[in-house]
XYZ file of C-alpha atoms in Angstrom:
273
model
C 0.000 0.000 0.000
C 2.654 2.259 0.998
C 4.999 1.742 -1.760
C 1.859 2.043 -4.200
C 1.269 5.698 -2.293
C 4.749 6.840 -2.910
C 4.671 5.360 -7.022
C 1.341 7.469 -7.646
C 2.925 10.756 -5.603
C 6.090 10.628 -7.796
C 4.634 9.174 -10.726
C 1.876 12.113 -11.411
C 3.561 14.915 -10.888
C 6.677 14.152 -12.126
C 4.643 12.899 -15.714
C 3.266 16.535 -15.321
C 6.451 18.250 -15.107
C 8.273 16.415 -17.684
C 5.315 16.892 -20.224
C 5.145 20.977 -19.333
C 8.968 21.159 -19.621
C 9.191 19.556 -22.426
C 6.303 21.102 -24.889
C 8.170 24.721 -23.055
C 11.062 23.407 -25.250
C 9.448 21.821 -28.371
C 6.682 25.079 -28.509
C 8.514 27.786 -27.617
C 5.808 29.707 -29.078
C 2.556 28.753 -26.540
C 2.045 30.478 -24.169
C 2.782 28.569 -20.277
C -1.195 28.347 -19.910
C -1.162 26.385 -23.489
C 1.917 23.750 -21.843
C 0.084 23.740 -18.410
C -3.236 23.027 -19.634
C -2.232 20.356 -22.492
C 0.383 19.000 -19.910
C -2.573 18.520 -17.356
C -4.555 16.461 -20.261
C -1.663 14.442 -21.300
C -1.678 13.415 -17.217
C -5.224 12.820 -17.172
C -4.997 10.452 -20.530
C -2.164 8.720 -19.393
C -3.998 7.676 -16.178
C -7.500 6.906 -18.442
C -4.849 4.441 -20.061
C -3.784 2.974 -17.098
C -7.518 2.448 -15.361
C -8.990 1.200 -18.274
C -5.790 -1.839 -19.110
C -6.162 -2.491 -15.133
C -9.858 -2.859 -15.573
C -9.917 -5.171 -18.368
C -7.397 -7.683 -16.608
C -9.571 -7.779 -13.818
C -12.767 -8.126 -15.680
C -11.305 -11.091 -17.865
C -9.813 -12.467 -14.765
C -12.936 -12.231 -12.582
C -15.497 -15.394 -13.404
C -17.565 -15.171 -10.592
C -18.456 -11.394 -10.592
C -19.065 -11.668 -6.694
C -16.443 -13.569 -5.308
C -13.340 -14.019 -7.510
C -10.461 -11.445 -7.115
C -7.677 -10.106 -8.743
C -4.674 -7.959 -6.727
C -5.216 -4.675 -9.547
C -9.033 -4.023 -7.751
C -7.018 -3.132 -4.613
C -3.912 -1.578 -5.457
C -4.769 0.115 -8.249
C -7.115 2.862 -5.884
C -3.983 3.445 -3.490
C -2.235 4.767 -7.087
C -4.930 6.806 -7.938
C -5.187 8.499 -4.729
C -2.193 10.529 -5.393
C -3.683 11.310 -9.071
C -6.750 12.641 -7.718
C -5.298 15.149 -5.033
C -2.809 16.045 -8.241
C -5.587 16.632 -10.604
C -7.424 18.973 -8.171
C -4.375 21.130 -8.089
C -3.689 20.904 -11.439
C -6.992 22.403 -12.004
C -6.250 24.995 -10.066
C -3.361 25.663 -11.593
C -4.879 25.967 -14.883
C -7.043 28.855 -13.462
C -4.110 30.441 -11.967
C -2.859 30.664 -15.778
C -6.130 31.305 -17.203
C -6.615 34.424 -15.709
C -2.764 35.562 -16.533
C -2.335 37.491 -13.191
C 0.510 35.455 -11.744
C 0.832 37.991 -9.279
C -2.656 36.889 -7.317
C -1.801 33.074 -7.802
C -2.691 32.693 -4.322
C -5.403 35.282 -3.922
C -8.731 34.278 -2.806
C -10.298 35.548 -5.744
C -8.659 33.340 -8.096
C -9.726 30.607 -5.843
C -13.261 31.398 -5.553
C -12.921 31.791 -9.000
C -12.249 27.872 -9.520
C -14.630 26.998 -7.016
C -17.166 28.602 -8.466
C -15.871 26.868 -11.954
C -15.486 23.288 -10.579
C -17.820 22.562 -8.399
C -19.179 19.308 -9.753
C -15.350 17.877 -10.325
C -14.139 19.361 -7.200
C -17.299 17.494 -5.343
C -16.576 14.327 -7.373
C -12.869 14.032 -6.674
C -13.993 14.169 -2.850
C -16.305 12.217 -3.180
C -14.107 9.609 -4.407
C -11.629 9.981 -1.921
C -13.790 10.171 0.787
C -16.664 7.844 -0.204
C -15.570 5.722 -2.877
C -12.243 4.806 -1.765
C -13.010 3.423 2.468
C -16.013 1.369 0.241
C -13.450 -0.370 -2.818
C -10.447 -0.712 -0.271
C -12.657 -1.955 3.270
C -16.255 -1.696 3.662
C -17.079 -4.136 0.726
C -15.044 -7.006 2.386
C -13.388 -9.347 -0.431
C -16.190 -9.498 -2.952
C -17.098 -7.477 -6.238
C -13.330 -7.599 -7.678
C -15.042 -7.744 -11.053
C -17.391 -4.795 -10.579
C -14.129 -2.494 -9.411
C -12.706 -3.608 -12.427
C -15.791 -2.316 -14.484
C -15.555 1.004 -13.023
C -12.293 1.243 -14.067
C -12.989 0.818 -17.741
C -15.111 4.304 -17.336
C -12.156 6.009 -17.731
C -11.684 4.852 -21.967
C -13.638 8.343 -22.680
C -11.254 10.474 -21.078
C -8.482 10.467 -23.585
C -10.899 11.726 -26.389
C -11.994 14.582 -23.997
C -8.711 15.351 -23.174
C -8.044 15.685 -27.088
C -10.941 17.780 -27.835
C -9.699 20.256 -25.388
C -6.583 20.435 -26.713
C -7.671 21.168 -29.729
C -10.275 23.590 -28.607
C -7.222 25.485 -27.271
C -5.021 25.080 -30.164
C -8.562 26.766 -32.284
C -8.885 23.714 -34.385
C -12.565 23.186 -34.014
C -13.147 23.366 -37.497
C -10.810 20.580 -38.660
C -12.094 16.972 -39.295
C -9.762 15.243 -36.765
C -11.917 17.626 -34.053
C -15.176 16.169 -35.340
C -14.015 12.619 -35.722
C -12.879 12.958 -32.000
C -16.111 14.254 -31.228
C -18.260 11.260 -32.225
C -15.671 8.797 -30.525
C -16.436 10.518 -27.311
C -20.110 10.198 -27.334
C -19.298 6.535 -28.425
C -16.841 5.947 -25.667
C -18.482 7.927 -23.159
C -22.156 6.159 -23.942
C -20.678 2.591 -23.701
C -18.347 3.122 -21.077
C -19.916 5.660 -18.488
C -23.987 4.773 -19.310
C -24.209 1.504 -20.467
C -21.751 0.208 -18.403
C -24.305 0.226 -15.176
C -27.062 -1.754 -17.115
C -23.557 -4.484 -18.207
C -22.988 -4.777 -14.857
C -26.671 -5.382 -13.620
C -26.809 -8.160 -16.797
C -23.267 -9.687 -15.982
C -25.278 -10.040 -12.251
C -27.814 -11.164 -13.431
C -26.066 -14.138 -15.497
C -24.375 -15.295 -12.772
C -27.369 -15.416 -11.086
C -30.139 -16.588 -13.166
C -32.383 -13.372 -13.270
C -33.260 -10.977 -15.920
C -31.806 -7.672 -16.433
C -34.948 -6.070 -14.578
C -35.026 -8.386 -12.055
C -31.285 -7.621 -10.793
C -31.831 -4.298 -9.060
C -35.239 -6.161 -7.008
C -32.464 -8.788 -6.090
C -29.688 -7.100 -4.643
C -29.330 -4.435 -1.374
C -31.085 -1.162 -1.847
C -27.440 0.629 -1.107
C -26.103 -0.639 -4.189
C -28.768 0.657 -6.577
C -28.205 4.006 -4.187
C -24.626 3.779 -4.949
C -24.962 2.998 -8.666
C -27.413 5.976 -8.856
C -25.117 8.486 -7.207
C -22.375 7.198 -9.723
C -24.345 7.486 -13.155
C -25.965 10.660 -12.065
C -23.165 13.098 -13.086
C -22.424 10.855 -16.459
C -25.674 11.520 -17.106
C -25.519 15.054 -16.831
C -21.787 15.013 -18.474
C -23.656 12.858 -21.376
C -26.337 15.284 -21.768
C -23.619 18.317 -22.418
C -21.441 16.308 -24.750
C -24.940 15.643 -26.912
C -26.084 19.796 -26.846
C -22.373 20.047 -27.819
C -22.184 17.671 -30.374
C -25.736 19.501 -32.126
C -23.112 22.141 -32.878
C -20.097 19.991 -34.009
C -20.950 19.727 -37.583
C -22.567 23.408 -37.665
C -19.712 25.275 -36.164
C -19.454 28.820 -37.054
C -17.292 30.097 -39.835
C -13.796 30.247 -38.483
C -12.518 34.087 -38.049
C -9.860 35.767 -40.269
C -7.145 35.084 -37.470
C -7.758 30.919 -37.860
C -9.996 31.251 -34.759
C -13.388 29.729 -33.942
C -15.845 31.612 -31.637
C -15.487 30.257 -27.793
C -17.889 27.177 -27.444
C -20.511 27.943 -25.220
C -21.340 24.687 -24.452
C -17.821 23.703 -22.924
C -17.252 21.922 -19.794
C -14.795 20.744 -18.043
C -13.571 17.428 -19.141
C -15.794 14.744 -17.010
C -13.920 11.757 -15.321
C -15.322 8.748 -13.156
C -11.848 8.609 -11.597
């Protein structure tokens, strides 16, 4: 556990310095809230990788979804611990540079400022570290390896929004690689953050003998509680990609400059972990 701790606390931040140092080097030319914020993606993509490859071992290696395990459903969640207190800086940080008064970085208005701008990823990443953490690493005992595993495979969206926001800041909304990125993240993001609840209610149900709307009459009432509180925000994430994607083959002309007007239906780039 320990050793896992220290990996993810060197491991993160480290992967974030190396990527802002070197795009400082190779794009002398962006500005450090260009490196910062497409540093802070590469991070965030690199751990999608990560969560979604530990995910698949453990759902190939789990064939009794309650009771088999596999050593990833545990030690994977020490690792990300460190990645989620990193990313909640890191989104700070990108603020910090967003509003390009370096002078205030630690000014409470450039806090509340983020706050006020995150407040659905700032309450998920605590919620995850508070909630979802004590329940995958003690209060759920030895069973549901497989269903850990599942969650993990959530993350397979996250390197297409990561991409679309890099391009959104490098203005290349109009190009087809933008578009073609936007219809693999509704894909990913549908199979992996939606319909993944309803898999995991069938695989249940399998195992089991019941039907797919028999599952949630047939297990605890906390666990469809639990499931609800986690699709919830995908849902609402979902919702924003689909007003967004209305617009994706409609975009506005681009400007003289190269530029595309601001998106207005931007968010934050969502993440289960």
């Amino acid at each position: 556990m320990l050793l896992t701790l220290a990996c993810g606390s060197l491991f993160f931040p480290g992967l974030f310095a190396l990527c802002t140092w070197g795009l400082r080097r190779a794009r002398p030319a962006w500005t450090d809230s260009d490196c910062v914020m497409i540093s802070t993606r590469l991070v965030s993509s690199v751990q999608a990788v990560l969560a979604t490859g530990s995910g698949i071992v453990i759902i190939r290696s789990c064939n009794d979804v309650i009771t088999d395990r596999h050593w990833l459903a545990r030690e994977y969640v020490w690792f990300l611990i460190p990645y989620m207190i990193y990313d909640s800086y890191a989104m700070y940080l990108c603020e910090w540079y967003r509003t390009g008064d370096q002078s205030r970085r630690q000014s409470l208005t450039t806090f509340q400022s983020f706050l006020s701008k995150n407040r659905l990823m700032i309450t998920h990443h605590a919620v995850i570290l508070f909630v979802l953490v004590p329940v995958a690493q003690k209060l759920r005992g030895d069973l549901g390896d497989f269903f850990v595993g599942c969650i993990f495979t959530a993350e397979l969206s996250t390197p297409f929004v990561s991409l679309g926001r890099v391009l959104i800041q490098l203005k290349q909304q109009h190009t087809l690689l933008y578009k073609v990125n936007g219809i693999l993240t509704l894909t990913t993001f549908l199979c992996c953050r939606i319909l993944l609840f309803p898999f995991m209610y069938w695989s249940y149900g399998q195992q089991q003998g019941l039907s797919l709307l028999q599952v949630p009459f047939n297990i605890p009432f906390y666990c469809n509680v639990a499931n609800g509180f986690l699709i919830a925000p995908q849902i609402y994430w979902f919702s924003l990609l689909c007003k967004k994607a209305t617009r994706l083959f409609d975009a506005p002309p681009a400007r003289k400059d190269g530029s595309t007007p601001r998106d207005p239906t931007h968010v934050e780039g969502p993440a289960v972990f």
